[in-house]
PDB file of C-alpha atoms in Angstrom:
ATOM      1  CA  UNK A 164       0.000   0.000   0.000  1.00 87.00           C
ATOM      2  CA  UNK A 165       1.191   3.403  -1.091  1.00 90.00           C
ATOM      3  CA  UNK A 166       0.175   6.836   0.664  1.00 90.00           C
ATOM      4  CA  UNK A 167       0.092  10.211  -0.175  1.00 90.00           C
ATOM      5  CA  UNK A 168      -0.310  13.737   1.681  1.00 93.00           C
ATOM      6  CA  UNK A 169      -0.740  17.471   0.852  1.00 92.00           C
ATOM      7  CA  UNK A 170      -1.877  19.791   3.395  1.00 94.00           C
ATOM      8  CA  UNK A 171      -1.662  23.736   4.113  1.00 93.00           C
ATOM      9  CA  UNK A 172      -2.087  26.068   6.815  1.00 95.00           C
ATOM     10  CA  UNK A 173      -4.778  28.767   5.663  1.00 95.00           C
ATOM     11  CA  UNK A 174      -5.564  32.233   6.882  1.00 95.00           C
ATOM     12  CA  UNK A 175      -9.213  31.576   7.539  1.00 95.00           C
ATOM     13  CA  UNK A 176     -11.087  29.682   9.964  1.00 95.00           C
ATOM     14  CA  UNK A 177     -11.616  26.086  10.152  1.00 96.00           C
ATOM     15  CA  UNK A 178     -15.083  26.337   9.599  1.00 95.00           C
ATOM     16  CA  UNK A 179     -14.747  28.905   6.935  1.00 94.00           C
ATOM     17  CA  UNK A 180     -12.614  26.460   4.813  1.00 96.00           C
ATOM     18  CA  UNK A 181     -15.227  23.578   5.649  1.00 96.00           C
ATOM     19  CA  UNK A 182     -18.385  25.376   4.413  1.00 95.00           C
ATOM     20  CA  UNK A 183     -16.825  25.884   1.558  1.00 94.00           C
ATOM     21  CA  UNK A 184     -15.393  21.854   0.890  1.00 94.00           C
ATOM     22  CA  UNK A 185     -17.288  20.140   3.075  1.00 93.00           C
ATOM     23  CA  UNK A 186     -20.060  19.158   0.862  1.00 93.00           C
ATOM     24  CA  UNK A 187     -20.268  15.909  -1.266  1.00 93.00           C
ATOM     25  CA  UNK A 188     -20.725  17.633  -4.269  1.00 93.00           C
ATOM     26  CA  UNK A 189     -19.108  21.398  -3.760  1.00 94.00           C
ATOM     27  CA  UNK A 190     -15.815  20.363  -5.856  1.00 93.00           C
ATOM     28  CA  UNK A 191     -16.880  23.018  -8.582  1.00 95.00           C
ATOM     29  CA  UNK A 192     -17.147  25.589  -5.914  1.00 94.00           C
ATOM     30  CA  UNK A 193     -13.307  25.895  -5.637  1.00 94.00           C
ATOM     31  CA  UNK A 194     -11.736  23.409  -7.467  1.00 92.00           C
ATOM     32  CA  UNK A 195     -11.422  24.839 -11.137  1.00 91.00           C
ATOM     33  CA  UNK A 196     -10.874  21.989 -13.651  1.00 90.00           C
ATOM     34  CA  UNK A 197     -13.732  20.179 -11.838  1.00 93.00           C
ATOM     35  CA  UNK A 198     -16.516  22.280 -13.246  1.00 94.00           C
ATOM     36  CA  UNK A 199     -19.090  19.916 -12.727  1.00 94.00           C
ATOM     37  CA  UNK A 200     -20.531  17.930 -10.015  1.00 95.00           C
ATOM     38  CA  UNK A 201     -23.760  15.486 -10.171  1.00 96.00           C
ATOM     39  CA  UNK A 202     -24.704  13.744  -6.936  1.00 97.00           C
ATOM     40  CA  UNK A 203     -26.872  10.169  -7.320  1.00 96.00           C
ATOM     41  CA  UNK A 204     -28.077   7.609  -4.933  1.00 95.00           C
ATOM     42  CA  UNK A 205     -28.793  10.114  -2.284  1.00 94.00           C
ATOM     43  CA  UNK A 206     -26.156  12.163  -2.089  1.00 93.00           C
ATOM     44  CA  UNK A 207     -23.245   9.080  -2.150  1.00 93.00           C
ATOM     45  CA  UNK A 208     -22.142   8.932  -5.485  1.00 94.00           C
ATOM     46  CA  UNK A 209     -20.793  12.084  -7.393  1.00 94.00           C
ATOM     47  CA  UNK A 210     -19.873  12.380 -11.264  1.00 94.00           C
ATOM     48  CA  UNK A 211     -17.155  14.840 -11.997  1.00 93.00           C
ATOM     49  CA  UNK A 212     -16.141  15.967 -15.486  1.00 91.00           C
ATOM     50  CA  UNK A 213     -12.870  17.681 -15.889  1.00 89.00           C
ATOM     51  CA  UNK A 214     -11.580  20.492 -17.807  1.00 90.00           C
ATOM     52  CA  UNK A 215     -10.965  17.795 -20.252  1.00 89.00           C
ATOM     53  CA  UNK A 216     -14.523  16.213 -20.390  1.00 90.00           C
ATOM     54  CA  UNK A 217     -13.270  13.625 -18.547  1.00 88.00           C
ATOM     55  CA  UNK A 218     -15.811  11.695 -16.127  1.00 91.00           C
ATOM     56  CA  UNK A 219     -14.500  10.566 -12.864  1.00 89.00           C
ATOM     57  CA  UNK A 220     -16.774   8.579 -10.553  1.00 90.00           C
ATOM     58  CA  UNK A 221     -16.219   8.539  -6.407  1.00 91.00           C
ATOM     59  CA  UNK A 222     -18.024   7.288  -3.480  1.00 92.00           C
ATOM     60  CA  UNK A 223     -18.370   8.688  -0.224  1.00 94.00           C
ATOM     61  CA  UNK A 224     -17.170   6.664   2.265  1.00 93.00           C
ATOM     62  CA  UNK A 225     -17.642   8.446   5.306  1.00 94.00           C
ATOM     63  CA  UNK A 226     -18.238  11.823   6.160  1.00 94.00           C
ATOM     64  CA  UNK A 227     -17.872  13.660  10.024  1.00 95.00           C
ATOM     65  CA  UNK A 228     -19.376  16.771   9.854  1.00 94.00           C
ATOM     66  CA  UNK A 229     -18.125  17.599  13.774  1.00 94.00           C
ATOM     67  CA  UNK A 230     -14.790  16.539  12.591  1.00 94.00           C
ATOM     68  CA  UNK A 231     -14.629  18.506   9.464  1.00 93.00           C
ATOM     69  CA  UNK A 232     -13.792  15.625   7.238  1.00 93.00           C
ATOM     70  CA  UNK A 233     -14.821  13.340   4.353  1.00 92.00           C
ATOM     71  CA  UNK A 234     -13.361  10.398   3.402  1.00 91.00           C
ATOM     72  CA  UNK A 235     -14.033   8.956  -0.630  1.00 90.00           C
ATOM     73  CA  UNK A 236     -13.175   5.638  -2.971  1.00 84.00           C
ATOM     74  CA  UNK A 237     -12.128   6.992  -6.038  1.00 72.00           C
ATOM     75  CA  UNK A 238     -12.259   4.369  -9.280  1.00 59.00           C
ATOM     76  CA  UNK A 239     -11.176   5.067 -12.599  1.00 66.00           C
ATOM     77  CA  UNK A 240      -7.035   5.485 -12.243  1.00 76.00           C
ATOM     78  CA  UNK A 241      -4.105   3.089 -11.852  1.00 85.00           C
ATOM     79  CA  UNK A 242      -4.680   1.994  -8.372  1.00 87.00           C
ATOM     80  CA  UNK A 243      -7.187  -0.314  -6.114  1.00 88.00           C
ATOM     81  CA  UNK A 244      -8.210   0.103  -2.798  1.00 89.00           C
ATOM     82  CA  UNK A 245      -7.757   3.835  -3.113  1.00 88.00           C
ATOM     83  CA  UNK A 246      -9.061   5.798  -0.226  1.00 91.00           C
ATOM     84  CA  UNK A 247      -8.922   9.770   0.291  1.00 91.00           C
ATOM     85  CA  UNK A 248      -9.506  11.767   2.934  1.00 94.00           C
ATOM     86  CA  UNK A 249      -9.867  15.693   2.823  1.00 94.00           C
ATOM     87  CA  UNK A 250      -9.916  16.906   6.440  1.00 96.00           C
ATOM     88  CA  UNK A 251     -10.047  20.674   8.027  1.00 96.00           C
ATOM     89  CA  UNK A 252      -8.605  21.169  11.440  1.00 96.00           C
ATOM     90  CA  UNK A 253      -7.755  24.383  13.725  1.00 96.00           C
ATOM     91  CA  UNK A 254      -4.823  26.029  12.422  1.00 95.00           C
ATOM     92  CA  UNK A 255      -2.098  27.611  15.086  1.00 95.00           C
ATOM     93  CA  UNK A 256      -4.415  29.937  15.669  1.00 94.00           C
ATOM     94  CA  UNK A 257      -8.345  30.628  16.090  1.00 88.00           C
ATOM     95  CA  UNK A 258      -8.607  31.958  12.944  1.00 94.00           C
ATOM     96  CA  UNK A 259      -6.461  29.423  10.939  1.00 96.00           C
ATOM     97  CA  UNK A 260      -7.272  26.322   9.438  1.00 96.00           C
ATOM     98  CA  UNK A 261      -5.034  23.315   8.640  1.00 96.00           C
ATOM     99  CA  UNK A 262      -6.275  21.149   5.102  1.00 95.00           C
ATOM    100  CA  UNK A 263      -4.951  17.468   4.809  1.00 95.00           C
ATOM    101  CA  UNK A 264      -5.519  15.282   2.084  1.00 92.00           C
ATOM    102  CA  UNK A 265      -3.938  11.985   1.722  1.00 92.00           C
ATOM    103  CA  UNK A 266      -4.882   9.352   0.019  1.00 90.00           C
ATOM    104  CA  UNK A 267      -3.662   5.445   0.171  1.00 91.00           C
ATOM    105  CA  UNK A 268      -3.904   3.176  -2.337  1.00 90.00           C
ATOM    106  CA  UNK A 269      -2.046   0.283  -3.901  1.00 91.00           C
ATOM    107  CA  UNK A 270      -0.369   0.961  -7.611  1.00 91.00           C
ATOM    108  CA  UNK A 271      -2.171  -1.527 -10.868  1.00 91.00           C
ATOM    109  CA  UNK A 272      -0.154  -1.401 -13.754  1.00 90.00           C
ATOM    110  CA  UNK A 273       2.640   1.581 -12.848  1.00 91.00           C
ATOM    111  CA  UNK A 274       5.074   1.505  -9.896  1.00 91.00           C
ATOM    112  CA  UNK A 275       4.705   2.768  -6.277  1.00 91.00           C
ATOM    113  CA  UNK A 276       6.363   6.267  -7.078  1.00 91.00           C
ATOM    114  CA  UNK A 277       4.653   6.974 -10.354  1.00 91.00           C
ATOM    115  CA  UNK A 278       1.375   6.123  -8.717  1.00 89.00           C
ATOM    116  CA  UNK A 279       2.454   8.307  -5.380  1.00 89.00           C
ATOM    117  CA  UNK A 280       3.672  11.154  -7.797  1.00 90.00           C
ATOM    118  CA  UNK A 281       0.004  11.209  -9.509  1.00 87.00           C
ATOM    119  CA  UNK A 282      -2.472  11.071  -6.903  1.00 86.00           C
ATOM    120  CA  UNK A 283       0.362  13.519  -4.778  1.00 88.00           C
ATOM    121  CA  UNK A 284       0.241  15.968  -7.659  1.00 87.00           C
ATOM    122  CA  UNK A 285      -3.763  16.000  -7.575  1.00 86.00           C
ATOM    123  CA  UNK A 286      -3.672  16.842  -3.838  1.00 89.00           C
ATOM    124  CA  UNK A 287      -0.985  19.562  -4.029  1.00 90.00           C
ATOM    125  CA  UNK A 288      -3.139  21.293  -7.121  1.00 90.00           C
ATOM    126  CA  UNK A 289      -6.388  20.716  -4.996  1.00 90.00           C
ATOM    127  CA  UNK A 290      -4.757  22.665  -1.760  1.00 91.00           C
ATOM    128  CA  UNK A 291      -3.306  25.338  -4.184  1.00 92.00           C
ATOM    129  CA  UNK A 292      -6.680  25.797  -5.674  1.00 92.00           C
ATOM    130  CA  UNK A 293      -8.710  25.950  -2.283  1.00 93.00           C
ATOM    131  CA  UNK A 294      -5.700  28.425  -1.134  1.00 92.00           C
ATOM    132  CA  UNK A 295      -6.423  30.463  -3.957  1.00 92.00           C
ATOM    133  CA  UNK A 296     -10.499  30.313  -3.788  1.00 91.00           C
ATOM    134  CA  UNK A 297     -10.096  31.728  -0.383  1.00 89.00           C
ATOM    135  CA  UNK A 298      -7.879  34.193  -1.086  1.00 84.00           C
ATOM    136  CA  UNK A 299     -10.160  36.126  -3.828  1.00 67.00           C
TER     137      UNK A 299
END
């Protein structure tokens, strides 16, 4: 199994940051090459399209509203068993929040550090986008 973390410290709060992410299907509400979002079978599967037109499936897994975080099975890329978490704690201060995302997952078809340099990349653009949402 193969892991993978990105994570910032932001000048908002915590629950700023989470209003903003924490819903299933808000990805087009601050990620920009995910500009759409469809949620099915009651709000546990979402289908995102790309910048590309490409459609990626996930699943929620779990979600912890009190603990700011969501947790999702994601499908269509060269891995199984991948699992990612997006979670929003207190920053070092009151009015800072802390962003992880990691995700684990075991590589199908390309090695351990291709498949860590992918999914890595995709959380580092996602915390550079959500730093950048709440900066405008």
């Amino acid at each position: 199994m193969t892991s993978t973390t990105a994570s910032t410290e932001l000048p908002v709060s915590a629950d700023r940051v989470w209003q903003l992410i924490g819903g299933f299907g808000s990805l087009p509400d601050w990620l920009p090459y995910i500009p759409a979002s469809e949620l099915s079978e009651g709000g546990r599967v979402r289908t995102l399209v790309n910048e590309g037109g490409g459609v990626i499936v996930e699943r929620l897994e779990a979600f912890d509203n009190a603990s700011r975080s969501c947790s999702i099975l994601r499908a269509p890329f060269p891995v199984t068993g991948y699992l990612s978490t997006i979670a929003v704690r207190e920053g070092s201060a009151p009015d800072r929040a802390r962003v992880e995302w990691s995700g684990t997952f075991t590589p199908d078809g390309i090695g351990d550090d291709e498949a860590a340099a992918l999914f890595h990349g995709v959380s580092a653009d996602g915390v550079a986008a959500l730093t950048q949402s709440l900066a405008g």
